């Protein structure tokens, strides 16, 4: 290698290093949490699925595919609801972010309308007349849904997550003053006295307008991932 | 009440009116009842519990795991570059399956917004075999893999079972329908199609078996504008 080539390579290396340092100085150093968020989203965006991104700090929920924000929902509130004795500490599953949680049961997963014909008849050939006026119609089968009697989904519902927490979608911040908590505790104590063990899963309350809640009801389905992390909506 | 006037020389004797006891007893009983109820409810409240709210706060998953490895900033930039490369270029389609709206974009520019129909979410059971079909429009990214004029619908088994008929054998002429899909069809994987409809009054509702239905004008625009390989984002 000639000396001029060597000088040129040194100059090129110096230029590239300077440019890299300059670029790095231009943006603040990233925290490990931000780096983890990028890593997790990179993994989710590899497949063509729809996933959700919850940024608790910005109170924003994104619907994304392939890293693209399809729709952004502003949360009116975000709270943790944990069951606890009236005077005492709460016991709740650990909650750590950044993380990807997965929906194990969506609110609409159990309230699908099931239809089934009573019996099947041979398909009539062209010009062939049917023996009866019309074939037996499919019969709706009650599916024990959680929606209202008219089959419309509710604007307040729960979504089961794989981390033992549940998303609790509500349209107004939960009212949990001392009097309401006292009444709830009395009711709970009465149920326990009767030998029942009411389930009190830890809840992540998302306060959303009714229309938005219904929109998300349609979207929350089993196996859908939810990326959660402070700054998740703005990290990129 | 008038008091008796004593005779002269006789002492005045005033007999107090007889006090009624039952209001006091009732009050006492009520007080006792309230005390018992308060004590019982306090006991029940102590035995039970209730939800309490606090602002969202979560520990750092990295702090909880001291051995957790984090990617380097350079690796993060590579991932971000890959994510940026995933952004659709050229023409692409989004379908909002809740509001039943199909939109055609070129980059950031919205070219067309159309009312469409998407899957009902119903489940059909086959009474003979127990098979079941879920009539959902699949969410996620799906490419356009084929485009056809005057598409013919090869009716699957569920199309007959839903109407109470036994499905004809495969290849039977009864299985082919050249009317229902309208003038154009844009095909996605797994048999999902963007096509026309005979039931235009149902546009805007979730009434299909998973396909996306459009009105004639919108379908023609989509057919002419959206190229093969374009991406459709269903959400």
mmCIF file of N, CA and C in Angstrom, chain A residues 94-218:
data_model
loop_
_atom_site.group_PDB
_atom_site.id
_atom_site.type_symbol
_atom_site.label_atom_id
_atom_site.label_comp_id
_atom_site.label_asym_id
_atom_site.label_seq_id
_atom_site.Cartn_x
_atom_site.Cartn_y
_atom_site.Cartn_z
ATOM 1 N N UNK A 94 -46.532 -8.970 39.547
ATOM 2 C CA UNK A 94 -45.516 -7.972 39.188
ATOM 3 C C UNK A 94 -45.835 -7.322 37.853
ATOM 4 N N UNK A 95 -45.470 -6.089 37.754
ATOM 5 C CA UNK A 95 -45.731 -5.339 36.523
ATOM 6 C C UNK A 95 -44.441 -4.627 36.145
ATOM 7 N N UNK A 96 -43.853 -5.043 35.049
ATOM 8 C CA UNK A 96 -42.584 -4.454 34.647
ATOM 9 C C UNK A 96 -42.650 -4.100 33.170
ATOM 10 N N UNK A 97 -42.101 -2.957 32.834
ATOM 11 C CA UNK A 97 -42.049 -2.509 31.438
ATOM 12 C C UNK A 97 -40.636 -2.014 31.144
ATOM 13 N N UNK A 98 -40.193 -2.004 29.932
ATOM 14 C CA UNK A 98 -40.884 -2.355 28.686
ATOM 15 C C UNK A 98 -41.105 -3.866 28.575
ATOM 16 N N UNK A 99 -42.201 -4.213 27.967
ATOM 17 C CA UNK A 99 -42.530 -5.629 27.812
ATOM 18 C C UNK A 99 -43.579 -5.782 26.724
ATOM 19 N N UNK A 100 -43.695 -7.003 26.232
ATOM 20 C CA UNK A 100 -44.788 -7.330 25.318
ATOM 21 C C UNK A 100 -45.744 -8.240 26.059
ATOM 22 N N UNK A 101 -46.966 -7.788 26.252
ATOM 23 C CA UNK A 101 -48.001 -8.620 26.842
ATOM 24 C C UNK A 101 -48.852 -9.166 25.696
ATOM 25 N N UNK A 102 -49.465 -10.292 25.953
ATOM 26 C CA UNK A 102 -50.306 -10.894 24.917
ATOM 27 C C UNK A 102 -51.724 -11.065 25.453
ATOM 28 N N UNK A 103 -52.686 -10.719 24.614
ATOM 29 C CA UNK A 103 -54.085 -10.905 25.005
ATOM 30 C C UNK A 103 -54.408 -12.390 24.945
ATOM 31 N N UNK A 104 -54.896 -12.932 26.035
ATOM 32 C CA UNK A 104 -55.268 -14.352 26.035
ATOM 33 C C UNK A 104 -56.764 -14.537 25.803
ATOM 34 N N UNK A 105 -57.537 -13.523 26.143
ATOM 35 C CA UNK A 105 -58.961 -13.582 25.802
ATOM 36 C C UNK A 105 -59.506 -12.183 25.592
ATOM 37 N N UNK A 106 -59.968 -11.946 24.385
ATOM 38 C CA UNK A 106 -60.533 -10.639 24.074
ATOM 39 C C UNK A 106 -61.979 -10.553 24.528
ATOM 40 N N UNK A 107 -62.516 -9.345 24.615
ATOM 41 C CA UNK A 107 -63.893 -9.199 25.094
ATOM 42 C C UNK A 107 -64.928 -9.787 24.144
ATOM 43 N N UNK A 108 -64.585 -9.849 22.862
ATOM 44 C CA UNK A 108 -65.553 -10.373 21.900
ATOM 45 C C UNK A 108 -65.328 -11.840 21.570
ATOM 46 N N UNK A 109 -64.294 -12.434 22.177
ATOM 47 C CA UNK A 109 -63.972 -13.818 21.822
ATOM 48 C C UNK A 109 -65.083 -14.794 22.203
ATOM 49 N N UNK A 110 -65.823 -14.446 23.251
ATOM 50 C CA UNK A 110 -66.827 -15.398 23.739
ATOM 51 C C UNK A 110 -68.241 -15.042 23.312
ATOM 52 N N UNK A 111 -68.402 -13.904 22.648
ATOM 53 C CA UNK A 111 -69.782 -13.509 22.337
ATOM 54 C C UNK A 111 -70.059 -13.528 20.837
ATOM 55 N N UNK A 112 -69.412 -14.431 20.143
ATOM 56 C CA UNK A 112 -69.711 -14.577 18.723
ATOM 57 C C UNK A 112 -71.049 -15.282 18.557
ATOM 58 N N UNK A 113 -71.776 -14.828 17.593
ATOM 59 C CA UNK A 113 -73.042 -15.496 17.306
ATOM 60 C C UNK A 113 -72.753 -16.775 16.519
ATOM 61 N N UNK A 114 -73.243 -17.865 17.027
ATOM 62 C CA UNK A 114 -73.015 -19.157 16.379
ATOM 63 C C UNK A 114 -74.276 -19.559 15.636
ATOM 64 N N UNK A 115 -74.107 -19.936 14.378
ATOM 65 C CA UNK A 115 -75.276 -20.371 13.608
ATOM 66 C C UNK A 115 -75.024 -21.783 13.105
ATOM 67 N N UNK A 116 -76.064 -22.558 13.057
ATOM 68 C CA UNK A 116 -75.934 -23.933 12.567
ATOM 69 C C UNK A 116 -77.247 -24.363 11.967
ATOM 70 N N UNK A 117 -77.239 -24.885 10.741
ATOM 71 C CA UNK A 117 -78.481 -25.403 10.175
ATOM 72 C C UNK A 117 -78.928 -26.638 10.956
ATOM 73 N N UNK A 118 -80.225 -26.829 11.016
ATOM 74 C CA UNK A 118 -80.754 -27.998 11.724
ATOM 75 C C UNK A 118 -80.369 -29.271 10.967
ATOM 76 N N UNK A 119 -80.559 -29.245 9.653
ATOM 77 C CA UNK A 119 -80.176 -30.389 8.813
ATOM 78 C C UNK A 119 -79.914 -29.855 7.411
ATOM 79 N N UNK A 120 -79.236 -30.661 6.631
ATOM 80 C CA UNK A 120 -78.898 -30.230 5.279
ATOM 81 C C UNK A 120 -79.706 -31.025 4.266
ATOM 82 N N UNK A 121 -80.050 -30.368 3.161
ATOM 83 C CA UNK A 121 -80.810 -31.017 2.098
ATOM 84 C C UNK A 121 -79.986 -30.986 0.822
ATOM 85 N N UNK A 122 -80.249 -31.905 -0.101
ATOM 86 C CA UNK A 122 -79.504 -31.894 -1.357
ATOM 87 C C UNK A 122 -79.706 -30.579 -2.083
ATOM 88 N N UNK A 123 -78.641 -30.111 -2.711
ATOM 89 C CA UNK A 123 -78.727 -28.847 -3.449
ATOM 90 C C UNK A 123 -79.578 -29.076 -4.701
ATOM 91 N N UNK A 124 -80.579 -28.231 -4.951
ATOM 92 C CA UNK A 124 -81.461 -28.473 -6.111
ATOM 93 C C UNK A 124 -80.721 -28.222 -7.427
ATOM 94 N N UNK A 125 -80.926 -29.116 -8.377
ATOM 95 C CA UNK A 125 -80.341 -28.919 -9.705
ATOM 96 C C UNK A 125 -81.117 -27.836 -10.445
ATOM 97 N N UNK A 126 -80.523 -27.339 -11.518
ATOM 98 C CA UNK A 126 -81.211 -26.333 -12.319
ATOM 99 C C UNK A 126 -82.523 -26.883 -12.840
ATOM 100 N N UNK A 127 -83.589 -26.152 -12.669
ATOM 101 C CA UNK A 127 -84.885 -26.571 -13.170
ATOM 102 C C UNK A 127 -85.598 -27.545 -12.255
ATOM 103 N N UNK A 128 -84.887 -28.005 -11.241
ATOM 104 C CA UNK A 128 -85.492 -28.975 -10.330
ATOM 105 C C UNK A 128 -86.213 -28.213 -9.228
ATOM 106 N N UNK A 129 -87.420 -28.635 -8.921
ATOM 107 C CA UNK A 129 -88.160 -27.937 -7.883
ATOM 108 C C UNK A 129 -87.869 -28.565 -6.540
ATOM 109 N N UNK A 130 -87.827 -27.703 -5.540
ATOM 110 C CA UNK A 130 -87.571 -28.214 -4.203
ATOM 111 C C UNK A 130 -88.844 -28.806 -3.623
ATOM 112 N N UNK A 131 -88.641 -29.780 -2.738
ATOM 113 C CA UNK A 131 -89.804 -30.423 -2.120
ATOM 114 C C UNK A 131 -90.510 -29.459 -1.181
ATOM 115 N N UNK A 132 -89.728 -28.639 -0.523
ATOM 116 C CA UNK A 132 -90.319 -27.690 0.413
ATOM 117 C C UNK A 132 -90.153 -26.283 -0.136
ATOM 118 N N UNK A 133 -90.823 -25.370 0.481
ATOM 119 C CA UNK A 133 -90.768 -23.979 0.032
ATOM 120 C C UNK A 133 -89.358 -23.417 0.112
ATOM 121 N N UNK A 134 -88.708 -23.655 1.237
ATOM 122 C CA UNK A 134 -87.365 -23.116 1.435
ATOM 123 C C UNK A 134 -86.582 -24.073 2.328
ATOM 124 N N UNK A 135 -85.259 -24.053 2.209
ATOM 125 C CA UNK A 135 -84.459 -24.930 3.052
ATOM 126 C C UNK A 135 -84.505 -24.472 4.502
ATOM 127 N N UNK A 136 -84.232 -25.389 5.431
ATOM 128 C CA UNK A 136 -84.231 -24.976 6.832
ATOM 129 C C UNK A 136 -83.174 -23.917 7.086
ATOM 130 N N UNK A 137 -83.564 -22.885 7.748
ATOM 131 C CA UNK A 137 -82.643 -21.771 7.969
ATOM 132 C C UNK A 137 -81.667 -22.098 9.094
ATOM 133 N N UNK A 138 -80.493 -21.507 9.061
ATOM 134 C CA UNK A 138 -79.565 -21.699 10.165
ATOM 135 C C UNK A 138 -80.165 -21.194 11.468
ATOM 136 N N UNK A 139 -79.827 -21.870 12.542
ATOM 137 C CA UNK A 139 -80.370 -21.504 13.835
ATOM 138 C C UNK A 139 -79.308 -20.813 14.669
ATOM 139 N N UNK A 140 -79.600 -19.613 15.144
ATOM 140 C CA UNK A 140 -78.635 -18.996 16.044
ATOM 141 C C UNK A 140 -78.561 -19.782 17.354
ATOM 142 N N UNK A 141 -77.351 -20.015 17.811
ATOM 143 C CA UNK A 141 -77.151 -20.740 19.061
ATOM 144 C C UNK A 141 -76.674 -19.757 20.112
ATOM 145 N N UNK A 142 -77.361 -19.673 21.264
ATOM 146 C CA UNK A 142 -76.875 -18.764 22.301
ATOM 147 C C UNK A 142 -75.467 -19.178 22.719
ATOM 148 N N UNK A 143 -74.613 -18.191 22.821
ATOM 149 C CA UNK A 143 -73.227 -18.525 23.128
ATOM 150 C C UNK A 143 -72.783 -18.029 24.490
ATOM 151 N N UNK A 144 -73.746 -17.646 25.328
ATOM 152 C CA UNK A 144 -73.386 -17.180 26.666
ATOM 153 C C UNK A 144 -72.558 -15.919 26.620
ATOM 154 N N UNK A 145 -72.949 -15.034 25.720
ATOM 155 C CA UNK A 145 -72.105 -13.858 25.503
ATOM 156 C C UNK A 145 -72.206 -12.887 26.662
ATOM 157 N N UNK A 146 -71.245 -11.966 26.656
ATOM 158 C CA UNK A 146 -71.202 -10.945 27.688
ATOM 159 C C UNK A 146 -71.763 -9.624 27.191
ATOM 160 N N UNK A 147 -72.181 -9.602 25.943
ATOM 161 C CA UNK A 147 -72.738 -8.375 25.419
ATOM 162 C C UNK A 147 -74.141 -8.170 25.950
ATOM 163 N N UNK A 148 -74.762 -7.091 25.526
ATOM 164 C CA UNK A 148 -76.114 -6.856 26.012
ATOM 165 C C UNK A 148 -77.101 -7.727 25.227
ATOM 166 N N UNK A 149 -78.361 -7.776 25.652
ATOM 167 C CA UNK A 149 -79.308 -8.703 25.034
ATOM 168 C C UNK A 149 -79.474 -8.498 23.530
ATOM 169 N N UNK A 150 -79.204 -7.311 23.043
ATOM 170 C CA UNK A 150 -79.351 -7.067 21.611
ATOM 171 C C UNK A 150 -78.110 -7.464 20.831
ATOM 172 N N UNK A 151 -77.126 -8.014 21.540
ATOM 173 C CA UNK A 151 -75.947 -8.504 20.851
ATOM 174 C C UNK A 151 -74.899 -7.439 20.593
ATOM 175 N N UNK A 152 -75.155 -6.210 20.999
ATOM 176 C CA UNK A 152 -74.165 -5.158 20.791
ATOM 177 C C UNK A 152 -73.108 -5.235 21.891
ATOM 178 N N UNK A 153 -71.859 -5.018 21.545
ATOM 179 C CA UNK A 153 -70.828 -5.072 22.578
ATOM 180 C C UNK A 153 -70.959 -3.907 23.552
ATOM 181 N N UNK A 154 -70.456 -4.108 24.724
ATOM 182 C CA UNK A 154 -70.505 -3.048 25.729
ATOM 183 C C UNK A 154 -69.301 -2.140 25.566
ATOM 184 N N UNK A 155 -69.461 -0.914 26.052
ATOM 185 C CA UNK A 155 -68.349 0.028 25.982
ATOM 186 C C UNK A 155 -67.444 -0.108 27.200
ATOM 187 N N UNK A 156 -67.853 -0.922 28.171
ATOM 188 C CA UNK A 156 -67.022 -1.209 29.335
ATOM 189 C C UNK A 156 -66.791 -2.712 29.382
ATOM 190 N N UNK A 157 -65.550 -3.097 29.391
ATOM 191 C CA UNK A 157 -65.266 -4.539 29.317
ATOM 192 C C UNK A 157 -63.847 -4.811 29.800
ATOM 193 N N UNK A 158 -63.543 -6.087 29.881
ATOM 194 C CA UNK A 158 -62.206 -6.485 30.333
ATOM 195 C C UNK A 158 -61.523 -7.336 29.280
ATOM 196 N N UNK A 159 -60.215 -7.262 29.280
ATOM 197 C CA UNK A 159 -59.396 -8.039 28.348
ATOM 198 C C UNK A 159 -58.342 -8.774 29.165
ATOM 199 N N UNK A 160 -58.323 -10.086 29.058
ATOM 200 C CA UNK A 160 -57.379 -10.877 29.853
ATOM 201 C C UNK A 160 -55.996 -10.878 29.193
ATOM 202 N N UNK A 161 -54.978 -10.596 29.997
ATOM 203 C CA UNK A 161 -53.602 -10.598 29.495
ATOM 204 C C UNK A 161 -52.842 -11.799 30.041
ATOM 205 N N UNK A 162 -51.718 -12.095 29.415
ATOM 206 C CA UNK A 162 -50.952 -13.276 29.836
ATOM 207 C C UNK A 162 -50.107 -13.013 31.075
ATOM 208 N N UNK A 163 -50.083 -11.788 31.580
ATOM 209 C CA UNK A 163 -49.264 -11.494 32.760
ATOM 210 C C UNK A 163 -50.104 -11.428 34.034
ATOM 211 N N UNK A 164 -51.274 -12.045 33.993
ATOM 212 C CA UNK A 164 -52.216 -12.106 35.124
ATOM 213 C C UNK A 164 -52.947 -10.791 35.379
ATOM 214 N N UNK A 165 -52.641 -9.782 34.618
ATOM 215 C CA UNK A 165 -53.398 -8.534 34.725
ATOM 216 C C UNK A 165 -54.514 -8.542 33.682
ATOM 217 N N UNK A 166 -55.478 -7.668 33.883
ATOM 218 C CA UNK A 166 -56.539 -7.486 32.885
ATOM 219 C C UNK A 166 -56.612 -6.016 32.506
ATOM 220 N N UNK A 167 -56.823 -5.783 31.213
ATOM 221 C CA UNK A 167 -57.141 -4.421 30.799
ATOM 222 C C UNK A 167 -58.613 -4.194 31.127
ATOM 223 N N UNK A 168 -58.905 -3.063 31.725
ATOM 224 C CA UNK A 168 -60.281 -2.749 32.105
ATOM 225 C C UNK A 168 -60.652 -1.456 31.386
ATOM 226 N N UNK A 169 -61.417 -1.590 30.329
ATOM 227 C CA UNK A 169 -61.770 -0.421 29.524
ATOM 228 C C UNK A 169 -63.040 0.193 30.101
ATOM 229 N N UNK A 170 -62.925 1.436 30.500
ATOM 230 C CA UNK A 170 -64.063 2.144 31.095
ATOM 231 C C UNK A 170 -64.211 3.498 30.407
ATOM 232 N N UNK A 171 -65.372 4.106 30.586
ATOM 233 C CA UNK A 171 -65.643 5.381 29.910
ATOM 234 C C UNK A 171 -65.495 6.584 30.842
ATOM 235 N N UNK A 172 -65.240 6.317 32.114
ATOM 236 C CA UNK A 172 -65.009 7.398 33.084
ATOM 237 C C UNK A 172 -64.071 6.847 34.148
ATOM 238 N N UNK A 173 -63.289 7.703 34.770
ATOM 239 C CA UNK A 173 -62.372 7.202 35.809
ATOM 240 C C UNK A 173 -63.152 6.471 36.900
ATOM 241 N N UNK A 174 -62.665 5.317 37.346
ATOM 242 C CA UNK A 174 -63.383 4.581 38.390
ATOM 243 C C UNK A 174 -63.498 5.420 39.662
ATOM 244 N N UNK A 175 -64.710 5.414 40.249
ATOM 245 C CA UNK A 175 -64.912 6.171 41.489
ATOM 246 C C UNK A 175 -64.664 5.231 42.661
ATOM 247 N N UNK A 176 -63.603 5.464 43.352
ATOM 248 C CA UNK A 176 -63.228 4.551 44.437
ATOM 249 C C UNK A 176 -62.907 5.345 45.700
ATOM 250 N N UNK A 177 -63.864 6.193 46.123
ATOM 251 C CA UNK A 177 -63.654 6.908 47.374
ATOM 252 C C UNK A 177 -63.866 5.944 48.538
ATOM 253 N N UNK A 178 -63.599 6.420 49.740
ATOM 254 C CA UNK A 178 -63.596 5.521 50.907
ATOM 255 C C UNK A 178 -64.962 4.884 51.136
ATOM 256 N N UNK A 179 -66.022 5.651 50.940
ATOM 257 C CA UNK A 179 -67.368 5.113 51.179
ATOM 258 C C UNK A 179 -67.693 3.984 50.198
ATOM 259 N N UNK A 180 -67.370 4.221 48.925
ATOM 260 C CA UNK A 180 -67.626 3.164 47.927
ATOM 261 C C UNK A 180 -66.760 1.941 48.209
ATOM 262 N N UNK A 181 -65.537 2.191 48.600
ATOM 263 C CA UNK A 181 -64.654 1.063 48.908
ATOM 264 C C UNK A 181 -65.182 0.293 50.121
ATOM 265 N N UNK A 182 -65.721 1.039 51.099
ATOM 266 C CA UNK A 182 -66.268 0.383 52.291
ATOM 267 C C UNK A 182 -67.446 -0.512 51.913
ATOM 268 N N UNK A 183 -68.342 0.025 51.092
ATOM 269 C CA UNK A 183 -69.503 -0.770 50.674
ATOM 270 C C UNK A 183 -69.066 -2.010 49.880
ATOM 271 N N UNK A 184 -68.089 -1.809 49.006
ATOM 272 C CA UNK A 184 -67.592 -2.934 48.212
ATOM 273 C C UNK A 184 -66.935 -3.975 49.118
ATOM 274 N N UNK A 185 -66.238 -3.498 50.135
ATOM 275 C CA UNK A 185 -65.575 -4.430 51.056
ATOM 276 C C UNK A 185 -66.604 -5.217 51.867
ATOM 277 N N UNK A 186 -67.690 -4.545 52.277
ATOM 278 C CA UNK A 186 -68.760 -5.244 53.009
ATOM 279 C C UNK A 186 -69.373 -6.327 52.118
ATOM 280 N N UNK A 187 -69.647 -5.955 50.890
ATOM 281 C CA UNK A 187 -70.242 -6.923 49.957
ATOM 282 C C UNK A 187 -69.290 -8.093 49.737
ATOM 283 N N UNK A 188 -68.029 -7.781 49.567
ATOM 284 C CA UNK A 188 -67.041 -8.831 49.338
ATOM 285 C C UNK A 188 -66.930 -9.743 50.566
ATOM 286 N N UNK A 189 -66.937 -9.118 51.758
ATOM 287 C CA UNK A 189 -66.871 -9.918 52.984
ATOM 288 C C UNK A 189 -68.076 -10.838 53.114
ATOM 289 N N UNK A 190 -69.239 -10.318 52.750
ATOM 290 C CA UNK A 190 -70.472 -11.124 52.805
ATOM 291 C C UNK A 190 -70.380 -12.317 51.853
ATOM 292 N N UNK A 191 -69.869 -12.060 50.656
ATOM 293 C CA UNK A 191 -69.708 -13.151 49.688
ATOM 294 C C UNK A 191 -68.750 -14.213 50.229
ATOM 295 N N UNK A 192 -67.690 -13.774 50.832
ATOM 296 C CA UNK A 192 -66.713 -14.722 51.382
ATOM 297 C C UNK A 192 -67.314 -15.511 52.537
ATOM 298 N N UNK A 193 -68.126 -14.806 53.332
ATOM 299 C CA UNK A 193 -68.772 -15.484 54.471
ATOM 300 C C UNK A 193 -69.693 -16.594 53.983
ATOM 301 N N UNK A 194 -70.247 -16.387 52.815
ATOM 302 C CA UNK A 194 -71.148 -17.390 52.236
ATOM 303 C C UNK A 194 -70.384 -18.480 51.498
ATOM 304 N N UNK A 195 -69.098 -18.453 51.593
ATOM 305 C CA UNK A 195 -68.291 -19.511 50.998
ATOM 306 C C UNK A 195 -67.879 -19.261 49.570
ATOM 307 N N UNK A 196 -68.232 -18.109 49.051
ATOM 308 C CA UNK A 196 -67.823 -17.799 47.683
ATOM 309 C C UNK A 196 -66.466 -17.084 47.711
ATOM 310 N N UNK A 197 -65.723 -17.285 46.681
ATOM 311 C CA UNK A 197 -64.422 -16.627 46.580
ATOM 312 C C UNK A 197 -64.427 -15.739 45.335
ATOM 313 N N UNK A 198 -64.889 -14.512 45.482
ATOM 314 C CA UNK A 198 -64.944 -13.641 44.305
ATOM 315 C C UNK A 198 -63.541 -13.423 43.731
ATOM 316 N N UNK A 199 -63.455 -13.433 42.396
ATOM 317 C CA UNK A 199 -62.169 -13.189 41.739
ATOM 318 C C UNK A 199 -61.927 -11.685 41.652
ATOM 319 N N UNK A 200 -60.733 -11.288 41.999
ATOM 320 C CA UNK A 200 -60.398 -9.868 41.942
ATOM 321 C C UNK A 200 -59.065 -9.709 41.221
ATOM 322 N N UNK A 201 -59.057 -9.907 39.919
ATOM 323 C CA UNK A 201 -57.780 -9.759 39.206
ATOM 324 C C UNK A 201 -57.303 -8.316 39.229
ATOM 325 N N UNK A 202 -56.003 -8.173 39.166
ATOM 326 C CA UNK A 202 -55.448 -6.815 39.095
ATOM 327 C C UNK A 202 -55.801 -6.211 37.742
ATOM 328 N N UNK A 203 -56.178 -4.943 37.761
ATOM 329 C CA UNK A 203 -56.708 -4.309 36.544
ATOM 330 C C UNK A 203 -55.873 -3.100 36.138
ATOM 331 N N UNK A 204 -55.718 -2.963 34.847
ATOM 332 C CA UNK A 204 -55.138 -1.742 34.286
ATOM 333 C C UNK A 204 -56.299 -1.019 33.617
ATOM 334 N N UNK A 205 -56.734 0.052 34.247
ATOM 335 C CA UNK A 205 -57.933 0.749 33.747
ATOM 336 C C UNK A 205 -57.541 1.736 32.646
ATOM 337 N N UNK A 206 -58.130 1.544 31.479
ATOM 338 C CA UNK A 206 -57.958 2.494 30.375
ATOM 339 C C UNK A 206 -59.247 3.293 30.261
ATOM 340 N N UNK A 207 -59.162 4.590 30.470
ATOM 341 C CA UNK A 207 -60.357 5.436 30.368
ATOM 342 C C UNK A 207 -60.439 5.977 28.945
ATOM 343 N N UNK A 208 -61.519 5.594 28.267
ATOM 344 C CA UNK A 208 -61.678 5.934 26.856
ATOM 345 C C UNK A 208 -63.102 6.399 26.582
ATOM 346 N N UNK A 209 -63.289 7.276 25.594
ATOM 347 C CA UNK A 209 -64.670 7.595 25.198
ATOM 348 C C UNK A 209 -65.365 6.337 24.683
ATOM 349 N N UNK A 210 -66.690 6.353 24.767
ATOM 350 C CA UNK A 210 -67.461 5.153 24.433
ATOM 351 C C UNK A 210 -67.189 4.669 23.010
ATOM 352 N N UNK A 211 -67.149 5.580 22.066
ATOM 353 C CA UNK A 211 -66.939 5.208 20.665
ATOM 354 C C UNK A 211 -65.579 4.528 20.486
ATOM 355 N N UNK A 212 -64.573 5.082 21.133
ATOM 356 C CA UNK A 212 -63.233 4.506 21.034
ATOM 357 C C UNK A 212 -63.190 3.138 21.709
ATOM 358 N N UNK A 213 -63.902 3.039 22.835
ATOM 359 C CA UNK A 213 -63.941 1.760 23.546
ATOM 360 C C UNK A 213 -64.575 0.678 22.671
ATOM 361 N N UNK A 214 -65.630 1.052 21.963
ATOM 362 C CA UNK A 214 -66.283 0.087 21.071
ATOM 363 C C UNK A 214 -65.365 -0.277 19.906
ATOM 364 N N UNK A 215 -64.624 0.697 19.415
ATOM 365 C CA UNK A 215 -63.712 0.435 18.315
ATOM 366 C C UNK A 215 -62.646 -0.580 18.754
ATOM 367 N N UNK A 216 -62.138 -0.381 19.974
ATOM 368 C CA UNK A 216 -61.101 -1.294 20.450
ATOM 369 C C UNK A 216 -61.680 -2.660 20.816
ATOM 370 N N UNK A 217 -62.943 -2.673 21.233
ATOM 371 C CA UNK A 217 -63.607 -3.949 21.532
ATOM 372 C C UNK A 217 -63.545 -4.855 20.305
ATOM 373 N N UNK A 218 -63.716 -4.228 19.162
ATOM 374 C CA UNK A 218 -63.686 -4.972 17.906
ATOM 375 C C UNK A 218 -62.276 -5.503 17.604
#
